[in-house]
């Protein structure tokens, strides 16, 4: 599903959004608050402000790094790209609208865009939270300890994390053979 959506992206921004959501597992509300300055490309990480104004570090993969850099470099609201001695650096927001005046993208804007991209590849139920859930399920399937996943997702209670962990039955069988016999 994710690959189909990626392949159908015509905007660098949309590709960066999909990868950001898919590789960090951050909430959409956390993503729209990010500024360009919050991104540490060397460490492939950024600080997000989660629920209850709690801050935590999230990490992104190499593909996301490339797509983010391509998107930021392509932005037309960033006047420094056009004029060296410009007074304006454009909007500090990481993700902005495609059309001028390039305002910070809102949650609803991301949701609408993802639904549109989903429909292009015949996916009807695409919403930002699905990326978070997919990341959590994948992490559990690959053996990530639940406490680490809890921290990554910014959950206060481990029960919340456990609800995300739709563990595959085949993995339970393998785990039983590995740990019990």
mmCIF file of N, CA and C in Angstrom, residues 37-137:
data_model
loop_
_atom_site.group_PDB
_atom_site.id
_atom_site.type_symbol
_atom_site.label_atom_id
_atom_site.label_comp_id
_atom_site.label_asym_id
_atom_site.label_seq_id
_atom_site.Cartn_x
_atom_site.Cartn_y
_atom_site.Cartn_z
ATOM 1 N N UNK A 37 13.996 23.901 11.297
ATOM 2 C CA UNK A 37 15.120 23.938 12.239
ATOM 3 C C UNK A 37 15.088 22.783 13.245
ATOM 4 N N UNK A 38 13.950 22.103 13.364
ATOM 5 C CA UNK A 38 13.821 20.990 14.319
ATOM 6 C C UNK A 38 14.447 19.702 13.802
ATOM 7 N N UNK A 39 14.769 19.681 12.520
ATOM 8 C CA UNK A 39 15.260 18.448 11.903
ATOM 9 C C UNK A 39 16.775 18.370 12.015
ATOM 10 N N UNK A 40 17.257 17.274 12.601
ATOM 11 C CA UNK A 40 18.699 17.029 12.664
ATOM 12 C C UNK A 40 19.005 15.953 11.614
ATOM 13 N N UNK A 41 19.491 16.415 10.465
ATOM 14 C CA UNK A 41 19.727 15.486 9.356
ATOM 15 C C UNK A 41 20.890 14.536 9.641
ATOM 16 N N UNK A 42 21.928 15.019 10.339
ATOM 17 C CA UNK A 42 23.078 14.153 10.627
ATOM 18 C C UNK A 42 22.682 12.952 11.467
ATOM 19 N N UNK A 43 21.855 13.205 12.474
ATOM 20 C CA UNK A 43 21.437 12.110 13.366
ATOM 21 C C UNK A 43 20.151 11.430 12.897
ATOM 22 N N UNK A 44 19.533 11.992 11.845
ATOM 23 C CA UNK A 44 18.234 11.499 11.353
ATOM 24 C C UNK A 44 17.218 11.417 12.499
ATOM 25 N N UNK A 45 17.041 12.567 13.161
ATOM 26 C CA UNK A 45 16.096 12.616 14.264
ATOM 27 C C UNK A 45 15.512 14.018 14.394
ATOM 28 N N UNK A 46 14.424 14.105 15.148
ATOM 29 C CA UNK A 46 13.859 15.412 15.469
ATOM 30 C C UNK A 46 13.091 15.307 16.777
ATOM 31 N N UNK A 47 12.953 16.445 17.426
ATOM 32 C CA UNK A 47 12.211 16.504 18.682
ATOM 33 C C UNK A 47 10.780 16.896 18.353
ATOM 34 N N UNK A 48 9.828 16.124 18.871
ATOM 35 C CA UNK A 48 8.417 16.471 18.664
ATOM 36 C C UNK A 48 7.762 16.753 20.010
ATOM 37 N N UNK A 49 6.719 17.575 19.954
ATOM 38 C CA UNK A 49 5.943 17.851 21.163
ATOM 39 C C UNK A 49 4.667 17.049 21.087
ATOM 40 N N UNK A 50 4.580 16.059 21.955
ATOM 41 C CA UNK A 50 3.439 15.155 21.930
ATOM 42 C C UNK A 50 2.314 15.626 22.809
ATOM 43 N N UNK A 51 1.442 14.694 23.149
ATOM 44 C CA UNK A 51 0.306 15.005 24.006
ATOM 45 C C UNK A 51 0.807 15.478 25.357
ATOM 46 N N UNK A 52 0.097 16.406 25.941
ATOM 47 C CA UNK A 52 0.480 16.924 27.247
ATOM 48 C C UNK A 52 1.802 17.665 27.212
ATOM 49 N N UNK A 53 2.125 18.254 26.051
ATOM 50 C CA UNK A 53 3.357 19.028 25.872
ATOM 51 C C UNK A 53 4.624 18.276 26.251
ATOM 52 N N UNK A 54 4.553 16.960 26.150
ATOM 53 C CA UNK A 54 5.742 16.140 26.428
ATOM 54 C C UNK A 54 6.596 16.124 25.172
ATOM 55 N N UNK A 55 7.891 16.335 25.356
ATOM 56 C CA UNK A 55 8.724 16.253 24.160
ATOM 57 C C UNK A 55 9.471 14.936 24.143
ATOM 58 N N UNK A 56 9.686 14.431 22.938
ATOM 59 C CA UNK A 56 10.453 13.201 22.776
ATOM 60 C C UNK A 56 11.163 13.256 21.437
ATOM 61 N N UNK A 57 12.143 12.382 21.297
ATOM 62 C CA UNK A 57 12.886 12.323 20.039
ATOM 63 C C UNK A 57 12.301 11.203 19.182
ATOM 64 N N UNK A 58 12.105 11.511 17.910
ATOM 65 C CA UNK A 58 11.717 10.462 16.965
ATOM 66 C C UNK A 58 12.799 10.381 15.892
ATOM 67 N N UNK A 59 12.866 9.232 15.256
ATOM 68 C CA UNK A 59 13.943 8.953 14.306
ATOM 69 C C UNK A 59 13.350 8.649 12.946
ATOM 70 N N UNK A 60 14.080 9.013 11.892
ATOM 71 C CA UNK A 60 13.601 8.690 10.549
ATOM 72 C C UNK A 60 14.683 7.956 9.770
ATOM 73 N N UNK A 61 14.266 7.271 8.715
ATOM 74 C CA UNK A 61 15.209 6.460 7.942
ATOM 75 C C UNK A 61 15.907 7.283 6.862
ATOM 76 N N UNK A 62 16.850 6.647 6.183
ATOM 77 C CA UNK A 62 17.677 7.328 5.183
ATOM 78 C C UNK A 62 16.839 7.829 4.004
ATOM 79 N N UNK A 63 15.848 7.058 3.616
ATOM 80 C CA UNK A 63 14.987 7.464 2.496
ATOM 81 C C UNK A 63 14.238 8.754 2.856
ATOM 82 N N UNK A 64 13.742 8.810 4.088
ATOM 83 C CA UNK A 64 13.028 10.007 4.544
ATOM 84 C C UNK A 64 13.958 11.218 4.536
ATOM 85 N N UNK A 65 15.191 11.011 4.971
ATOM 86 C CA UNK A 65 16.182 12.097 4.980
ATOM 87 C C UNK A 65 16.335 12.692 3.577
ATOM 88 N N UNK A 66 16.501 11.838 2.592
ATOM 89 C CA UNK A 66 16.678 12.282 1.209
ATOM 90 C C UNK A 66 15.442 13.041 0.726
ATOM 91 N N UNK A 67 14.262 12.471 0.984
ATOM 92 C CA UNK A 67 13.030 13.102 0.514
ATOM 93 C C UNK A 67 12.762 14.431 1.218
ATOM 94 N N UNK A 68 13.102 14.518 2.489
ATOM 95 C CA UNK A 68 12.950 15.782 3.231
ATOM 96 C C UNK A 68 13.880 16.851 2.663
ATOM 97 N N UNK A 69 15.138 16.464 2.437
ATOM 98 C CA UNK A 69 16.104 17.425 1.903
ATOM 99 C C UNK A 69 15.702 17.896 0.508
ATOM 100 N N UNK A 70 15.252 16.977 -0.336
ATOM 101 C CA UNK A 70 14.796 17.346 -1.682
ATOM 102 C C UNK A 70 13.626 18.315 -1.611
ATOM 103 N N UNK A 71 12.694 18.022 -0.701
ATOM 104 C CA UNK A 71 11.512 18.877 -0.555
ATOM 105 C C UNK A 71 11.912 20.275 -0.074
ATOM 106 N N UNK A 72 12.710 20.347 0.967
ATOM 107 C CA UNK A 72 13.115 21.642 1.521
ATOM 108 C C UNK A 72 13.872 22.461 0.472
ATOM 109 N N UNK A 73 14.754 21.803 -0.273
ATOM 110 C CA UNK A 73 15.533 22.500 -1.303
ATOM 111 C C UNK A 73 14.675 22.985 -2.467
ATOM 112 N N UNK A 74 13.519 22.348 -2.653
ATOM 113 C CA UNK A 74 12.662 22.714 -3.791
ATOM 114 C C UNK A 74 11.676 23.820 -3.437
ATOM 115 N N UNK A 75 11.568 24.144 -2.163
ATOM 116 C CA UNK A 75 10.528 25.086 -1.732
ATOM 117 C C UNK A 75 10.738 26.489 -2.293
ATOM 118 N N UNK A 76 9.653 27.059 -2.794
ATOM 119 C CA UNK A 76 9.739 28.379 -3.401
ATOM 120 C C UNK A 76 9.484 29.498 -2.398
ATOM 121 N N UNK A 77 8.976 29.154 -1.199
ATOM 122 C CA UNK A 77 8.764 30.216 -0.206
ATOM 123 C C UNK A 77 10.087 30.593 0.457
ATOM 124 N N UNK A 78 11.112 29.760 0.236
ATOM 125 C CA UNK A 78 12.417 30.010 0.839
ATOM 126 C C UNK A 78 13.207 30.922 -0.096
ATOM 127 N N UNK A 79 13.106 32.218 0.153
ATOM 128 C CA UNK A 79 13.707 33.201 -0.756
ATOM 129 C C UNK A 79 15.225 33.121 -0.820
ATOM 130 N N UNK A 80 15.825 32.519 0.208
ATOM 131 C CA UNK A 80 17.287 32.442 0.217
ATOM 132 C C UNK A 80 17.786 31.592 -0.945
ATOM 133 N N UNK A 81 16.947 30.703 -1.417
ATOM 134 C CA UNK A 81 17.351 29.873 -2.550
ATOM 135 C C UNK A 81 17.462 30.731 -3.822
ATOM 136 N N UNK A 82 16.690 31.826 -3.857
ATOM 137 C CA UNK A 82 16.670 32.664 -5.049
ATOM 138 C C UNK A 82 17.593 33.875 -4.927
ATOM 139 N N UNK A 83 17.607 34.467 -3.748
ATOM 140 C CA UNK A 83 18.404 35.677 -3.540
ATOM 141 C C UNK A 83 19.317 35.479 -2.348
ATOM 142 N N UNK A 84 20.597 35.584 -2.543
ATOM 143 C CA UNK A 84 21.565 35.295 -1.487
ATOM 144 C C UNK A 84 21.417 36.240 -0.296
ATOM 145 N N UNK A 85 21.217 37.554 -0.559
ATOM 146 C CA UNK A 85 21.135 38.515 0.543
ATOM 147 C C UNK A 85 19.696 38.844 0.927
ATOM 148 N N UNK A 86 18.862 37.846 0.907
ATOM 149 C CA UNK A 86 17.453 38.063 1.210
ATOM 150 C C UNK A 86 17.237 38.189 2.714
ATOM 151 N N UNK A 87 16.234 38.959 3.080
ATOM 152 C CA UNK A 87 15.917 39.120 4.509
ATOM 153 C C UNK A 87 15.028 37.997 5.011
ATOM 154 N N UNK A 88 14.356 37.303 4.116
ATOM 155 C CA UNK A 88 13.366 36.321 4.528
ATOM 156 C C UNK A 88 13.846 34.900 4.252
ATOM 157 N N UNK A 89 13.604 34.030 5.199
ATOM 158 C CA UNK A 89 13.908 32.610 4.988
ATOM 159 C C UNK A 89 12.642 31.835 4.694
ATOM 160 N N UNK A 90 11.593 32.531 4.330
ATOM 161 C CA UNK A 90 10.335 31.846 4.076
ATOM 162 C C UNK A 90 9.698 31.389 5.376
ATOM 163 N N UNK A 91 8.767 30.499 5.261
ATOM 164 C CA UNK A 91 8.060 29.990 6.427
ATOM 165 C C UNK A 91 8.969 29.014 7.179
ATOM 166 N N UNK A 92 9.080 29.166 8.499
ATOM 167 C CA UNK A 92 9.920 28.236 9.263
ATOM 168 C C UNK A 92 9.339 26.817 9.338
ATOM 169 N N UNK A 93 8.039 26.678 9.034
ATOM 170 C CA UNK A 93 7.364 25.382 9.125
ATOM 171 C C UNK A 93 8.032 24.358 8.209
ATOM 172 N N UNK A 94 8.088 23.113 8.668
ATOM 173 C CA UNK A 94 8.656 22.051 7.836
ATOM 174 C C UNK A 94 7.748 21.781 6.636
ATOM 175 N N UNK A 95 6.446 21.668 6.888
ATOM 176 C CA UNK A 95 5.518 21.386 5.795
ATOM 177 C C UNK A 95 4.564 22.556 5.588
ATOM 178 N N UNK A 96 4.546 23.051 4.362
ATOM 179 C CA UNK A 96 3.691 24.194 4.025
ATOM 180 C C UNK A 96 2.783 23.847 2.846
ATOM 181 N N UNK A 97 1.763 24.690 2.645
ATOM 182 C CA UNK A 97 0.836 24.471 1.532
ATOM 183 C C UNK A 97 1.582 24.604 0.203
ATOM 184 N N UNK A 98 1.061 23.947 -0.811
ATOM 185 C CA UNK A 98 1.713 23.973 -2.123
ATOM 186 C C UNK A 98 1.570 25.339 -2.788
ATOM 187 N N UNK A 99 0.452 26.016 -2.511
ATOM 188 C CA UNK A 99 0.201 27.312 -3.137
ATOM 189 C C UNK A 99 0.620 28.457 -2.234
ATOM 190 N N UNK A 100 1.028 29.573 -2.844
ATOM 191 C CA UNK A 100 1.351 30.787 -2.095
ATOM 192 C C UNK A 100 0.094 31.204 -1.323
ATOM 193 N N UNK A 101 0.216 31.772 -0.135
ATOM 194 C CA UNK A 101 1.441 32.236 0.521
ATOM 195 C C UNK A 101 2.219 31.160 1.287
ATOM 196 N N UNK A 102 2.011 29.901 0.979
ATOM 197 C CA UNK A 102 2.769 28.801 1.602
ATOM 198 C C UNK A 102 2.687 28.846 3.125
ATOM 199 N N UNK A 103 1.461 28.739 3.618
ATOM 200 C CA UNK A 103 1.245 28.704 5.067
ATOM 201 C C UNK A 103 1.582 27.326 5.610
ATOM 202 N N UNK A 104 1.777 27.268 6.933
ATOM 203 C CA UNK A 104 2.006 25.982 7.605
ATOM 204 C C UNK A 104 0.842 25.053 7.290
ATOM 205 N N UNK A 105 1.159 23.838 6.923
ATOM 206 C CA UNK A 105 0.137 22.844 6.621
ATOM 207 C C UNK A 105 -0.595 22.475 7.915
ATOM 208 N N UNK A 106 -1.917 22.351 7.826
ATOM 209 C CA UNK A 106 -2.720 21.981 8.998
ATOM 210 C C UNK A 106 -3.045 20.491 8.946
ATOM 211 N N UNK A 107 -3.497 19.974 10.078
ATOM 212 C CA UNK A 107 -3.857 18.549 10.160
ATOM 213 C C UNK A 107 -4.847 18.187 9.055
ATOM 214 N N UNK A 108 -5.890 19.007 8.899
ATOM 215 C CA UNK A 108 -6.919 18.710 7.898
ATOM 216 C C UNK A 108 -6.333 18.692 6.483
ATOM 217 N N UNK A 109 -5.358 19.559 6.228
ATOM 218 C CA UNK A 109 -4.711 19.593 4.921
ATOM 219 C C UNK A 109 -3.976 18.304 4.609
ATOM 220 N N UNK A 110 -3.304 17.762 5.635
ATOM 221 C CA UNK A 110 -2.581 16.492 5.456
ATOM 222 C C UNK A 110 -3.584 15.364 5.230
ATOM 223 N N UNK A 111 -4.656 15.358 6.030
ATOM 224 C CA UNK A 111 -5.664 14.292 5.913
ATOM 225 C C UNK A 111 -6.287 14.275 4.515
ATOM 226 N N UNK A 112 -6.664 15.451 4.027
ATOM 227 C CA UNK A 112 -7.278 15.553 2.707
ATOM 228 C C UNK A 112 -6.306 15.064 1.631
ATOM 229 N N UNK A 113 -5.049 15.497 1.742
ATOM 230 C CA UNK A 113 -4.041 15.125 0.752
ATOM 231 C C UNK A 113 -3.810 13.616 0.731
ATOM 232 N N UNK A 114 -3.715 13.010 1.914
ATOM 233 C CA UNK A 114 -3.484 11.566 1.984
ATOM 234 C C UNK A 114 -4.662 10.788 1.405
ATOM 235 N N UNK A 115 -5.885 11.272 1.688
ATOM 236 C CA UNK A 115 -7.068 10.609 1.128
ATOM 237 C C UNK A 115 -7.042 10.688 -0.400
ATOM 238 N N UNK A 116 -6.683 11.856 -0.918
ATOM 239 C CA UNK A 116 -6.604 12.049 -2.364
ATOM 240 C C UNK A 116 -5.562 11.112 -2.982
ATOM 241 N N UNK A 117 -4.375 11.059 -2.356
ATOM 242 C CA UNK A 117 -3.316 10.169 -2.855
ATOM 243 C C UNK A 117 -3.750 8.714 -2.772
ATOM 244 N N UNK A 118 -4.458 8.366 -1.709
ATOM 245 C CA UNK A 118 -4.958 7.008 -1.530
ATOM 246 C C UNK A 118 -5.939 6.619 -2.630
ATOM 247 N N UNK A 119 -6.848 7.561 -2.924
ATOM 248 C CA UNK A 119 -7.857 7.287 -3.960
ATOM 249 C C UNK A 119 -7.215 7.053 -5.326
ATOM 250 N N UNK A 120 -6.104 7.742 -5.596
ATOM 251 C CA UNK A 120 -5.395 7.571 -6.875
ATOM 252 C C UNK A 120 -4.917 6.135 -7.076
ATOM 253 N N UNK A 121 -4.684 5.429 -5.972
ATOM 254 C CA UNK A 121 -4.215 4.037 -6.077
ATOM 255 C C UNK A 121 -5.252 3.058 -5.513
ATOM 256 N N UNK A 122 -6.525 3.514 -5.536
ATOM 257 C CA UNK A 122 -7.660 2.692 -5.102
ATOM 258 C C UNK A 122 -7.608 2.239 -3.645
ATOM 259 N N UNK A 123 -7.061 3.104 -2.776
ATOM 260 C CA UNK A 123 -7.098 2.825 -1.342
ATOM 261 C C UNK A 123 -8.103 3.793 -0.738
ATOM 262 N N UNK A 124 -9.128 3.227 -0.105
ATOM 263 C CA UNK A 124 -10.197 4.102 0.393
ATOM 264 C C UNK A 124 -9.973 4.559 1.834
ATOM 265 N N UNK A 125 -9.383 3.713 2.653
ATOM 266 C CA UNK A 125 -9.281 4.070 4.069
ATOM 267 C C UNK A 125 -7.868 4.515 4.455
ATOM 268 N N UNK A 126 -7.424 5.610 3.845
ATOM 269 C CA UNK A 126 -6.091 6.108 4.182
ATOM 270 C C UNK A 126 -6.230 7.300 5.123
ATOM 271 N N UNK A 127 -5.663 7.167 6.300
ATOM 272 C CA UNK A 127 -5.648 8.280 7.246
ATOM 273 C C UNK A 127 -4.295 8.264 7.936
ATOM 274 N N UNK A 128 -3.861 9.423 8.441
ATOM 275 C CA UNK A 128 -2.507 9.528 8.997
ATOM 276 C C UNK A 128 -2.202 8.514 10.099
ATOM 277 N N UNK A 129 -3.214 8.187 10.900
ATOM 278 C CA UNK A 129 -2.966 7.296 12.030
ATOM 279 C C UNK A 129 -2.591 5.886 11.586
ATOM 280 N N UNK A 130 -2.988 5.542 10.362
ATOM 281 C CA UNK A 130 -2.688 4.213 9.826
ATOM 282 C C UNK A 130 -1.175 3.996 9.729
ATOM 283 N N UNK A 131 -0.432 5.067 9.413
ATOM 284 C CA UNK A 131 1.023 4.971 9.310
ATOM 285 C C UNK A 131 1.630 4.619 10.666
ATOM 286 N N UNK A 132 1.093 5.233 11.711
ATOM 287 C CA UNK A 132 1.562 5.006 13.085
ATOM 288 C C UNK A 132 1.310 3.564 13.504
ATOM 289 N N UNK A 133 0.101 3.108 13.216
ATOM 290 C CA UNK A 133 -0.283 1.738 13.561
ATOM 291 C C UNK A 133 0.558 0.718 12.792
ATOM 292 N N UNK A 134 0.811 0.993 11.526
ATOM 293 C CA UNK A 134 1.615 0.088 10.692
ATOM 294 C C UNK A 134 3.037 -0.004 11.226
ATOM 295 N N UNK A 135 3.613 1.140 11.577
ATOM 296 C CA UNK A 135 4.974 1.155 12.133
ATOM 297 C C UNK A 135 5.023 0.329 13.425
ATOM 298 N N UNK A 136 4.029 0.513 14.279
ATOM 299 C CA UNK A 136 3.996 -0.204 15.558
ATOM 300 C C UNK A 136 3.903 -1.713 15.342
ATOM 301 N N UNK A 137 3.029 -2.114 14.448
ATOM 302 C CA UNK A 137 2.843 -3.538 14.168
ATOM 303 C C UNK A 137 4.117 -4.153 13.589
#
